[in-house]
XYZ file of C-alpha atoms in Angstrom:
698
model
C 0.000 0.000 0.000
C 1.359 3.465 -0.968
C 0.338 6.578 1.032
C 0.757 10.236 -0.103
C -0.546 13.532 1.239
C -0.645 17.210 0.287
C -2.278 20.454 1.482
C -5.112 22.100 -0.424
C -6.648 25.465 0.410
C -10.311 24.896 -0.327
C -12.062 28.316 -0.389
C -8.965 30.169 0.971
C -6.263 31.474 -1.400
C -2.864 29.793 -1.177
C -1.215 33.248 -1.162
C -1.996 33.449 2.534
C 0.764 30.896 3.230
C 3.616 33.434 2.635
C 1.700 35.895 4.857
C 1.640 33.281 7.646
C 5.389 32.689 7.203
C 6.090 36.442 7.173
C 4.028 36.906 10.359
C 6.096 34.205 12.046
C 9.390 35.853 11.011
C 8.233 39.305 12.148
C 7.038 37.936 15.496
C 10.373 36.124 16.066
C 12.373 39.267 15.067
C 10.373 41.472 17.466
C 10.791 38.973 20.295
C 14.542 38.439 19.916
C 15.707 41.746 18.314
C 16.942 43.367 21.556
C 20.423 42.415 22.788
C 20.156 39.704 25.380
C 22.606 37.562 27.255
C 22.133 34.754 24.709
C 24.794 33.922 22.247
C 24.288 34.759 18.606
C 23.773 31.098 17.589
C 21.163 30.533 20.339
C 19.293 33.681 19.305
C 19.105 32.511 15.679
C 18.020 29.007 16.773
C 15.326 30.274 19.136
C 14.165 32.818 16.538
C 13.798 30.008 13.987
C 11.796 27.851 16.416
C 9.550 30.799 17.315
C 9.044 31.729 13.616
C 8.083 28.151 12.656
C 5.686 27.814 15.613
C 3.897 31.110 14.962
C 3.708 30.399 11.217
C 2.040 27.022 11.897
C -0.446 28.565 14.330
C -1.338 31.277 11.816
C -1.712 28.595 9.151
C -4.158 26.655 11.353
C -6.345 29.757 11.598
C -6.855 29.588 7.800
C -8.252 26.000 8.123
C -6.499 24.481 5.105
C -7.369 20.912 4.025
C -4.997 17.970 4.044
C -5.447 15.712 1.017
C -4.305 12.122 1.631
C -4.118 9.573 -1.174
C -3.576 5.861 -0.570
C -3.062 3.215 -3.249
C -4.227 -0.325 -2.401
C -3.615 -3.237 -4.705
C -6.017 -6.209 -4.705
C -5.029 -9.503 -6.206
C -7.627 -11.092 -8.508
C -10.055 -13.377 -6.700
C -10.415 -16.896 -8.081
C -13.645 -18.337 -6.630
C -13.867 -22.141 -6.774
C -17.453 -23.438 -6.477
C -17.858 -27.230 -6.138
C -21.088 -29.242 -6.315
C -21.425 -31.472 -3.232
C -24.816 -33.051 -4.035
C -25.550 -36.773 -4.157
C -25.979 -36.891 -7.931
C -22.278 -36.149 -8.482
C -21.224 -39.379 -6.758
C -24.316 -41.372 -7.728
C -23.930 -40.934 -11.476
C -20.209 -40.144 -11.824
C -18.656 -41.182 -15.088
C -15.888 -43.780 -15.115
C -14.670 -42.971 -18.635
C -11.222 -41.283 -18.989
C -12.677 -37.791 -19.398
C -14.539 -38.323 -16.133
C -11.325 -37.958 -14.166
C -11.816 -41.050 -11.972
C -13.665 -41.030 -8.659
C -15.436 -37.919 -7.350
C -12.964 -37.684 -4.480
C -10.046 -37.521 -6.942
C -11.360 -34.490 -8.795
C -11.789 -32.678 -5.440
C -8.103 -33.341 -4.660
C -7.128 -32.137 -8.141
C -9.241 -29.009 -7.686
C -7.636 -28.241 -4.318
C -4.196 -28.008 -6.018
C -5.306 -24.946 -8.017
C -4.371 -22.612 -5.147
C -0.816 -23.964 -5.105
C -0.524 -23.896 -8.910
C -1.564 -20.229 -9.158
C 0.760 -19.073 -6.377
C 0.710 -15.787 -4.462
C -0.355 -13.656 -7.427
C -3.964 -14.786 -7.038
C -6.355 -14.970 -4.092
C -8.059 -18.376 -4.364
C -11.200 -18.944 -2.263
C -12.902 -22.363 -2.135
C -16.587 -23.200 -1.582
C -18.971 -26.117 -1.945
C -22.754 -26.095 -2.343
C -25.899 -28.175 -2.575
C -28.972 -26.323 -1.343
C -26.841 -23.533 0.172
C -23.296 -22.208 -0.120
C -20.613 -23.313 2.389
C -16.890 -22.584 2.802
C -14.200 -24.992 1.597
C -14.235 -28.002 -0.715
C -15.978 -31.228 0.308
C -15.922 -34.840 -0.870
C -18.901 -36.056 1.208
C -21.434 -35.658 -1.655
C -24.392 -35.867 0.730
C -26.479 -32.918 -0.478
C -30.148 -33.854 -0.900
C -30.985 -30.871 -3.135
C -29.071 -28.789 -5.675
C -29.580 -25.072 -6.280
C -26.830 -23.786 -8.599
C -28.501 -20.407 -9.117
C -28.716 -19.722 -5.364
C -25.047 -20.658 -4.858
C -23.972 -18.252 -7.611
C -26.194 -15.525 -6.147
C -24.775 -15.964 -2.632
C -21.236 -15.916 -4.042
C -21.910 -12.747 -6.010
C -23.384 -11.020 -2.952
C -20.455 -11.997 -0.735
C -17.836 -10.541 -3.080
C -19.752 -7.601 -4.516
C -17.493 -4.704 -5.647
C -14.367 -6.837 -5.239
C -11.829 -7.831 -7.876
C -13.321 -11.151 -9.004
C -11.024 -12.501 -11.686
C -12.752 -15.801 -12.424
C -15.249 -18.316 -11.072
C -14.560 -22.052 -11.359
C -17.868 -23.969 -11.278
C -17.513 -27.748 -10.861
C -20.887 -29.495 -11.208
C -22.862 -31.995 -13.267
C -25.301 -29.260 -14.331
C -28.273 -30.948 -12.621
C -30.389 -28.755 -10.351
C -33.734 -29.475 -8.691
C -34.205 -26.198 -6.818
C -34.134 -22.571 -7.936
C -34.142 -20.964 -11.362
C -32.028 -21.485 -14.479
C -28.370 -20.886 -13.463
C -27.661 -19.118 -16.775
C -29.627 -16.057 -15.613
C -27.636 -15.753 -12.391
C -24.354 -16.472 -14.185
C -25.017 -13.580 -16.568
C -24.800 -11.153 -13.609
C -21.077 -11.958 -13.230
C -18.812 -9.656 -15.246
C -15.894 -12.083 -15.165
C -15.016 -15.443 -16.717
C -16.757 -18.577 -15.439
C -14.787 -21.763 -16.100
C -16.973 -24.861 -15.749
C -15.784 -28.348 -14.794
C -18.214 -30.875 -16.310
C -18.869 -33.688 -13.840
C -21.113 -36.719 -14.223
C -22.205 -38.749 -17.210
C -24.350 -37.473 -20.059
C -25.578 -40.987 -20.907
C -29.008 -41.693 -19.290
C -29.120 -44.618 -16.879
C -31.699 -47.386 -16.652
C -34.286 -46.127 -14.176
C -38.000 -46.329 -13.376
C -39.517 -43.573 -11.272
C -42.682 -41.814 -10.130
C -42.453 -38.283 -11.501
C -45.538 -36.867 -9.757
C -48.834 -37.815 -8.102
C -51.870 -35.596 -8.713
C -54.780 -36.138 -6.315
C -57.495 -34.440 -4.277
C -56.704 -34.269 -0.574
C -60.337 -34.930 0.387
C -62.893 -37.534 -0.669
C -66.363 -38.458 0.545
C -67.228 -41.700 2.256
C -68.525 -44.364 -0.124
C -67.400 -42.527 -3.269
C -64.727 -43.490 -5.769
C -61.877 -41.074 -6.383
C -59.018 -41.042 -8.882
C -55.319 -40.358 -8.395
C -53.092 -39.630 -11.402
C -49.563 -41.068 -11.310
C -46.868 -39.799 -13.683
C -44.829 -42.954 -14.380
C -41.455 -42.463 -16.091
C -38.881 -44.902 -17.480
C -35.395 -44.248 -18.863
C -33.430 -46.777 -20.942
C -36.008 -49.476 -20.165
C -37.648 -50.139 -23.540
C -39.360 -53.539 -23.610
C -39.832 -53.704 -19.843
C -43.186 -53.676 -18.057
C -43.753 -51.298 -15.166
C -45.739 -52.894 -12.341
C -47.479 -50.031 -10.530
C -49.224 -50.795 -7.240
C -51.146 -48.738 -4.693
C -51.275 -50.087 -1.131
C -52.932 -49.060 2.115
C -51.568 -50.536 5.341
C -49.922 -53.322 3.350
C -53.156 -54.120 1.497
C -53.103 -53.709 -2.273
C -55.954 -51.451 -3.406
C -54.818 -50.665 -6.954
C -52.671 -52.304 -9.634
C -51.647 -51.703 -13.270
C -49.108 -53.160 -15.715
C -47.632 -50.541 -18.043
C -45.561 -51.631 -21.072
C -42.572 -49.361 -21.792
C -42.211 -48.738 -25.537
C -39.369 -46.187 -25.628
C -36.145 -45.341 -23.799
C -37.533 -41.966 -22.677
C -41.015 -42.997 -21.628
C -43.579 -41.274 -19.481
C -47.293 -41.756 -19.009
C -50.015 -40.374 -16.744
C -51.704 -43.407 -15.196
C -55.166 -42.919 -13.584
C -55.861 -45.212 -10.631
C -59.396 -45.454 -9.229
C -59.698 -45.963 -5.454
C -62.662 -46.235 -3.109
C -63.220 -44.132 0.007
C -64.549 -46.979 2.151
C -63.270 -45.713 5.535
C -63.666 -42.370 7.270
C -60.624 -40.395 8.395
C -57.140 -39.663 7.100
C -55.933 -42.540 4.912
C -52.381 -43.176 3.783
C -51.667 -44.636 0.349
C -48.266 -45.801 -0.918
C -47.703 -45.782 -4.678
C -44.829 -47.963 -5.864
C -43.199 -49.210 -9.071
C -41.477 -52.595 -8.853
C -37.732 -52.305 -9.653
C -36.266 -53.939 -12.751
C -32.884 -55.557 -13.317
C -29.857 -53.225 -13.435
C -31.910 -50.204 -12.343
C -29.492 -47.534 -11.117
C -31.699 -46.261 -8.265
C -34.846 -47.471 -6.523
C -35.156 -44.473 -4.172
C -37.514 -42.753 -6.609
C -39.829 -45.753 -7.085
C -42.259 -44.938 -4.240
C -44.410 -42.025 -3.119
C -46.752 -41.633 -0.133
C -49.951 -39.563 -0.131
C -52.676 -38.856 2.438
C -56.379 -38.429 1.614
C -58.954 -37.293 4.175
C -62.231 -39.162 3.772
C -65.167 -37.105 5.024
C -68.386 -38.682 6.229
C -70.585 -36.408 4.112
C -70.931 -32.894 2.825
C -72.136 -30.323 5.333
C -75.692 -29.225 4.641
C -76.581 -25.537 4.696
C -80.210 -24.370 4.856
C -80.994 -21.101 3.061
C -84.366 -19.629 4.109
C -85.842 -16.640 2.277
C -89.076 -14.675 2.338
C -89.466 -14.063 -1.418
C -87.357 -14.597 -4.574
C -84.298 -12.384 -4.963
C -81.221 -12.528 -7.284
C -78.998 -12.732 -4.196
C -80.358 -16.224 -3.433
C -78.709 -17.720 -6.509
C -75.445 -15.842 -5.827
C -75.270 -17.168 -2.253
C -75.981 -20.731 -3.324
C -73.413 -20.710 -6.137
C -70.751 -19.148 -3.916
C -71.187 -21.710 -1.123
C -71.422 -24.761 -3.381
C -68.198 -23.764 -5.160
C -66.656 -25.506 -2.127
C -67.408 -29.186 -2.637
C -67.623 -29.745 1.124
C -70.945 -27.870 1.302
C -74.352 -28.305 -0.278
C -77.214 -25.816 0.016
C -80.950 -26.484 0.384
C -83.231 -23.494 -0.219
C -86.604 -23.076 1.472
C -89.323 -20.454 1.691
C -90.075 -19.098 5.148
C -93.581 -20.524 4.927
C -92.132 -24.056 4.659
C -89.790 -23.641 7.646
C -92.077 -25.260 10.284
C -91.780 -28.585 8.448
C -87.951 -28.481 8.517
C -85.734 -29.499 11.431
C -82.884 -26.966 11.794
C -80.875 -29.567 13.709
C -80.503 -31.567 10.485
C -78.324 -28.803 9.055
C -74.854 -27.581 9.927
C -75.910 -23.959 9.427
C -78.927 -21.826 8.528
C -78.861 -18.668 6.395
C -81.835 -16.374 7.014
C -82.242 -14.011 4.071
C -84.412 -10.911 4.712
C -86.999 -12.664 6.862
C -90.235 -10.856 7.679
C -92.643 -12.582 10.037
C -92.859 -16.086 11.557
C -91.161 -15.120 14.806
C -91.862 -18.605 16.152
C -89.672 -20.171 13.490
C -86.903 -17.700 14.234
C -87.044 -18.514 17.937
C -86.917 -22.237 17.129
C -83.742 -21.743 15.148
C -82.231 -19.598 17.899
C -82.946 -22.254 20.552
C -81.503 -25.070 18.409
C -77.950 -23.673 18.759
C -77.541 -24.115 15.005
C -75.146 -21.493 13.598
C -77.020 -18.726 11.793
C -76.005 -16.216 9.146
C -78.465 -13.314 8.991
C -78.678 -11.185 5.847
C -80.579 -7.947 6.398
C -82.378 -6.011 3.662
C -85.456 -3.999 2.806
C -87.815 -6.892 3.673
C -86.254 -7.680 7.077
C -88.391 -7.356 10.192
C -85.834 -5.326 12.188
C -87.494 -5.698 15.650
C -87.736 -9.487 15.232
C -84.155 -9.549 13.943
C -82.979 -7.645 17.022
C -84.780 -10.050 19.366
C -83.275 -13.157 17.735
C -79.594 -12.225 18.289
C -77.409 -9.939 20.417
C -74.536 -9.162 18.068
C -75.987 -6.111 16.256
C -79.019 -3.926 17.058
C -80.539 -1.646 14.417
C -82.669 1.368 15.385
C -84.534 2.703 12.354
C -87.120 5.456 12.605
C -88.333 4.898 9.076
C -88.084 2.091 6.528
C -85.540 3.623 4.141
C -82.523 2.157 2.386
C -79.170 3.735 1.584
C -76.191 2.770 -0.527
C -73.155 1.644 1.492
C -69.732 0.541 0.289
C -67.664 -2.152 1.998
C -64.423 -1.310 3.784
C -62.411 -4.314 5.133
C -61.476 -3.922 8.815
C -57.870 -4.408 9.884
C -58.501 -5.951 13.322
C -60.676 -8.914 12.270
C -59.068 -12.165 13.479
C -61.701 -14.938 13.260
C -60.494 -15.994 9.800
C -58.389 -14.547 7.009
C -59.366 -13.223 3.608
C -56.668 -12.994 0.959
C -55.240 -9.570 0.203
C -56.577 -9.691 -3.356
C -60.126 -10.331 -2.127
C -59.930 -7.508 0.420
C -58.760 -5.104 -2.288
C -61.559 -6.182 -4.653
C -64.263 -5.826 -1.978
C -63.111 -2.272 -1.251
C -63.930 -1.225 -4.853
C -67.089 -3.295 -5.369
C -70.404 -1.466 -6.053
C -72.482 -0.439 -3.014
C -75.007 -2.643 -1.250
C -78.415 -1.433 -0.044
C -78.721 -1.281 3.751
C -81.462 -0.093 6.137
C -81.049 3.527 7.180
C -80.667 3.915 10.944
C -78.396 3.656 13.965
C -76.338 0.491 14.468
C -74.790 -0.835 17.657
C -71.117 -1.806 17.500
C -70.224 -5.508 17.777
C -67.327 -6.612 20.035
C -63.826 -5.535 18.990
C -62.256 -7.763 16.376
C -65.554 -9.278 15.184
C -66.244 -6.847 12.304
C -64.931 -8.071 8.935
C -66.447 -5.272 6.805
C -67.308 -1.736 7.871
C -69.627 0.666 6.111
C -68.349 3.444 3.895
C -70.862 6.044 2.748
C -69.379 7.816 -0.250
C -65.829 8.609 0.826
C -66.655 8.672 4.556
C -65.688 5.557 6.499
C -68.016 4.821 9.428
C -67.794 2.540 12.465
C -71.095 0.855 11.594
C -70.829 -2.875 10.742
C -71.591 -4.233 7.299
C -70.447 -7.820 7.954
C -69.677 -9.174 11.429
C -69.226 -12.575 13.066
C -69.481 -13.511 16.719
C -70.198 -16.198 19.304
C -73.391 -16.236 21.415
C -73.355 -18.808 24.218
C -71.685 -21.496 22.117
C -73.560 -20.653 18.898
C -71.748 -18.769 16.175
C -73.577 -15.973 14.379
C -72.846 -14.003 11.210
C -74.677 -10.824 10.108
C -74.562 -9.054 6.736
C -76.489 -5.767 7.002
C -76.974 -5.187 3.290
C -78.482 -6.716 0.158
C -77.357 -6.642 -3.488
C -74.661 -9.315 -3.614
C -75.577 -9.882 -7.260
C -73.935 -6.514 -8.005
C -70.650 -7.780 -6.539
C -70.837 -10.970 -8.592
C -71.450 -9.101 -11.869
C -68.756 -6.503 -11.147
C -66.124 -9.128 -10.350
C -66.912 -11.216 -13.410
C -66.887 -8.169 -15.674
C -63.464 -7.054 -14.393
C -61.710 -10.333 -13.579
C -63.689 -13.029 -15.396
C -64.372 -15.051 -12.226
C -66.248 -15.087 -8.902
C -63.309 -15.923 -6.643
C -63.902 -13.173 -4.078
C -67.512 -14.068 -3.278
C -66.618 -17.766 -3.299
C -63.800 -17.152 -0.819
C -65.927 -14.869 1.372
C -68.765 -17.381 1.725
C -66.489 -20.420 1.968
C -64.503 -18.841 4.791
C -67.626 -17.514 6.502
C -69.470 -20.840 6.359
C -66.375 -22.709 7.494
C -66.042 -20.400 10.510
C -69.728 -20.643 11.449
C -69.941 -24.439 11.093
C -66.639 -25.145 12.823
C -68.431 -25.759 16.130
C -71.022 -28.120 14.671
C -69.148 -31.408 15.087
C -65.993 -30.193 16.767
C -63.913 -32.458 18.943
C -62.888 -30.869 22.199
C -59.228 -31.707 21.592
C -57.574 -32.020 18.172
C -53.966 -32.433 17.076
C -52.958 -32.165 13.438
C -49.651 -31.808 11.546
C -48.987 -28.818 9.284
C -48.916 -31.403 6.492
C -49.011 -35.175 6.384
C -45.780 -35.715 4.442
C -42.590 -33.879 5.440
C -39.366 -33.925 3.446
C -36.194 -35.299 4.972
C -34.441 -32.532 6.913
C -37.622 -30.437 7.136
C -38.866 -29.388 10.580
C -41.989 -31.314 11.622
C -44.674 -28.856 12.800
C -47.813 -29.961 14.682
C -50.739 -27.877 15.946
C -53.212 -28.564 18.752
C -56.521 -26.998 19.785
C -58.391 -27.427 23.083
C -61.957 -26.211 23.770
C -63.704 -25.804 27.104
C -67.325 -26.737 27.845
C -68.527 -23.494 26.226
C -66.547 -24.424 23.104
C -64.129 -21.548 23.719
C -60.543 -21.988 22.582
C -58.141 -22.250 25.552
C -54.489 -23.170 26.075
C -54.059 -23.169 29.859
C -53.151 -26.842 30.523
C -49.998 -28.483 29.141
C -50.259 -30.690 26.054
C -47.851 -33.614 25.731
C -47.271 -35.723 22.640
C -45.412 -38.916 21.841
C -44.295 -39.738 18.288
C -43.331 -43.327 17.448
C -41.662 -44.355 14.199
C -41.919 -47.693 12.415
C -38.667 -48.819 14.039
C -40.265 -48.480 17.484
C -38.332 -45.396 18.620
C -40.291 -42.850 20.673
C -39.950 -39.061 20.688
C -41.690 -37.109 23.469
C -42.416 -33.373 23.359
C -44.322 -30.645 25.184
C -46.340 -28.219 23.049
C -45.681 -24.474 23.197
C -48.527 -22.003 23.514
C -49.244 -19.938 20.419
C -52.021 -17.357 20.587
C -55.053 -19.219 21.956
C -53.881 -22.637 20.749
C -50.713 -24.756 20.746
C -47.857 -25.452 18.358
C -44.883 -27.826 18.361
C -41.726 -27.630 16.279
C -40.331 -31.152 16.642
C -37.308 -30.334 14.471
C -36.005 -32.608 11.721
C -36.966 -36.228 12.462
C -35.403 -39.328 10.864
C -36.998 -40.729 7.721
C -39.912 -43.076 8.445
C -43.593 -43.530 9.189
C -44.794 -42.007 12.473
C -47.876 -42.380 14.628
C -48.542 -39.809 17.332
C -50.698 -39.678 20.467
C -51.272 -36.514 22.492
C -52.878 -36.028 25.898
C -54.142 -33.050 27.902
C -55.801 -32.775 31.308
C -58.420 -30.038 31.617
C -59.839 -30.083 35.123
C -61.116 -33.577 35.848
C -61.315 -34.525 32.170
C -58.495 -36.041 30.153
C -58.552 -35.773 26.359
C -56.595 -37.803 23.813
C -55.898 -37.299 20.128
C -53.791 -39.188 17.602
C -52.831 -39.486 13.976
C -50.009 -40.314 11.611
C -47.458 -38.571 9.427
C -44.557 -39.457 7.172
C -41.005 -38.137 6.886
C -39.933 -39.196 3.402
C -36.435 -39.466 2.051
C -35.569 -36.820 -0.488
C -34.903 -38.541 -3.789
C -34.622 -35.440 -5.949
C -30.971 -36.194 -6.714
C -31.853 -39.576 -8.195
C -34.544 -38.296 -10.562
C -32.076 -37.212 -13.263
C -29.184 -39.474 -14.133
C -27.820 -37.763 -17.268
C -25.540 -34.784 -16.575
C -26.395 -31.494 -18.288
C -23.080 -30.521 -19.894
C -24.907 -28.380 -22.436
C -25.856 -25.980 -19.652
C -22.258 -25.825 -18.376
C -20.885 -25.167 -21.855
C -23.421 -22.345 -22.360
C -22.454 -20.707 -19.024
C -18.757 -20.877 -19.891
C -19.190 -19.560 -23.445
C -21.388 -16.602 -22.463
C -18.649 -15.450 -20.049
C -15.805 -15.920 -22.539
C -14.346 -18.953 -20.758
C -14.148 -22.719 -21.392
C -15.756 -25.927 -20.170
C -13.276 -28.532 -18.975
C -13.571 -32.151 -17.854
C -12.136 -33.288 -14.511
C -9.165 -34.892 -16.252
C -8.270 -31.445 -17.663
C -8.185 -29.578 -14.332
C -4.407 -29.105 -14.584
C -5.028 -26.860 -17.620
C -7.051 -24.458 -15.502
C -4.134 -22.585 -13.924
C -2.606 -21.895 -17.345
C -5.918 -20.624 -18.760
C -6.324 -18.238 -15.843
C -2.784 -16.858 -16.216
C -3.292 -16.280 -19.951
C -6.591 -14.465 -19.438
C -5.742 -10.768 -19.831
C -8.927 -9.746 -18.039
C -7.704 -11.363 -14.821
C -5.240 -8.940 -13.266
C -4.372 -7.088 -10.080
C -6.383 -3.920 -9.573
C -5.034 -0.827 -7.776
C -7.615 1.236 -5.925
C -6.987 4.939 -5.240
C -8.519 6.248 -2.029
C -8.641 10.053 -1.640
C -9.563 11.692 1.657
C -9.782 15.298 2.793
C -9.522 16.488 6.398
C -8.926 19.818 8.157
C -5.299 20.479 9.097
C -6.492 21.270 12.608
C -7.676 17.638 12.905
C -4.222 16.212 12.093
C -2.706 15.045 15.383
C 0.955 15.205 14.337
C 0.643 19.003 13.797
C -0.132 19.466 17.500
C 2.706 17.126 18.410
C 5.056 19.253 16.289
C 3.872 22.528 17.857
C 4.153 21.111 21.370
C 7.650 19.849 20.611
C 8.816 23.207 19.226
C 7.373 25.195 22.149
C 8.852 22.761 24.669
C 12.250 22.887 22.974
C 12.268 26.722 22.989
C 11.290 26.807 26.661
C 13.954 24.260 27.600
C 16.750 26.144 25.782
C 15.769 29.483 27.301
C 15.498 27.867 30.737
C 18.957 26.366 30.352
C 20.427 29.735 29.396
C 18.768 31.428 32.345
C 16.314 33.524 30.327
C 13.318 32.169 32.304
């Protein structure tokens, strides 16, 4: 590093420097002009010290700037990036250009630092899903994300002198985007080392399973299996579907090409209620390179029946059809419509929920519904009997002096927590046309229970438009406006679908009917199948006698895998419920049982989940050298094979774009801030005082 400095004057003229020097000389002459007892040489020496000191002090008063310039040289960085995923070792080529075993090419690559010498700064890394320091020959990565590794490398060395990147990989990636896009952000050469074998291996595998996660008891349902075969022409794939060791589906699939794939539909029957686990497998064939990708596990929840919703109305209205279509878009619900006059012949207890649309009269029927504890969704409009409506529920009271309607817009509330609407739906609702609502004074529901507030013109009010609540164990919803058909038409005209109304009613009905057949204590995993290395998350909910969510007592759970090993945990409290992060569990099938003691009652819950081995690395056996060659060419470099690694040092030395860079760093500071100036002044003043003291002048 080279360091230089100079003085600049900024806004002050440099001609003041001679004035400062002259003032120092004049001051020294005046001070020592009279004859004194000092010798001539001492007088000249002391005069010089005094002149220099005064000149410096005068110079400081002008506040000149000190310009310092430093020159730092940075050797070119050579960044070595090595693929440490399983596919490199699993499908490594044994031909001469393959360079021998995977471990050998790592040793050859590690010699690059020694071959380049001190003129280059060589940094080594390995990657699979993420970037790590140093080279590695373990080849145990379950996933490969080349793009992410390049991105992390680029971020780490941003604005530094990157001379070249050496990327050693087979070109296979199963996570992230196309590496070519990330590689294009590098402004330097990228030399690629082509690992693996480009010849496809003999392999049968399940590429994907497409299925519905729910089915209804007694119905047939279909799963679609993407069966693939490489280099297996003439073989027959034996595809089986089993449940608890019992075969429930079977197909023989002849393979008629070396790059074969087919979507195979398999019909199954939902003959048992609950969560059912199915294992799809393809029998291995002779000389198959990997059988890890021959099986997949799925879970399907078999429901007893659809939940029935009763929609009662006083007279025909276009909203009736909108409500029915929106609810039945969710296949878990079916809607029966009924006129108010027919209500006495219907048992509300036979339904999971009742929607009362603009009812006027028949207070006895309303009281029957209220006493049945069946969840109710009231929709208020011009025909609604407001006094009877107020008597049937306690959530919202409407005081109207006259029977008039007004247009009100919907404004989503921020503090609603009962369920969640998507951001897109909330934004759409805010710009939907107005609904018609009774004119009057509205009581405010409890905090956090209002999903939509009223907006009249541009004025946002605190009056509720849509609210949900809980009344003594019965859930209630209230929409204080009619004209939902306007929302449906507006959404279809703008977006070509009815997703917002479908989501609003699906979420609302799900919330209201959640108490209908609820277990007091439930435990469920975030998903039924977790990937190897993924944290297993489970949730638990406990309800008291009033069906209120509580989390006061401790919840314990025991997980047992198919090898008989037990894992015990204690749930953490999260909000009003419970959650457990069990961490990454070993691969296998697990059953779990949880217990909780609430007062004198003990509750139990159980289920099953799977931690499956990641077989992403075995899904592609042919290396993608075309990708590596494209990355190298677009950066002006070359693709090499492992056996050619010794050429790499020579290519880097010959590359004229890889060179040491010298950075110039300029800084400006006030002379008064430079510490050595004060040291100099203190030294001069001390020296003058000492000499005068020695000569007896002080």
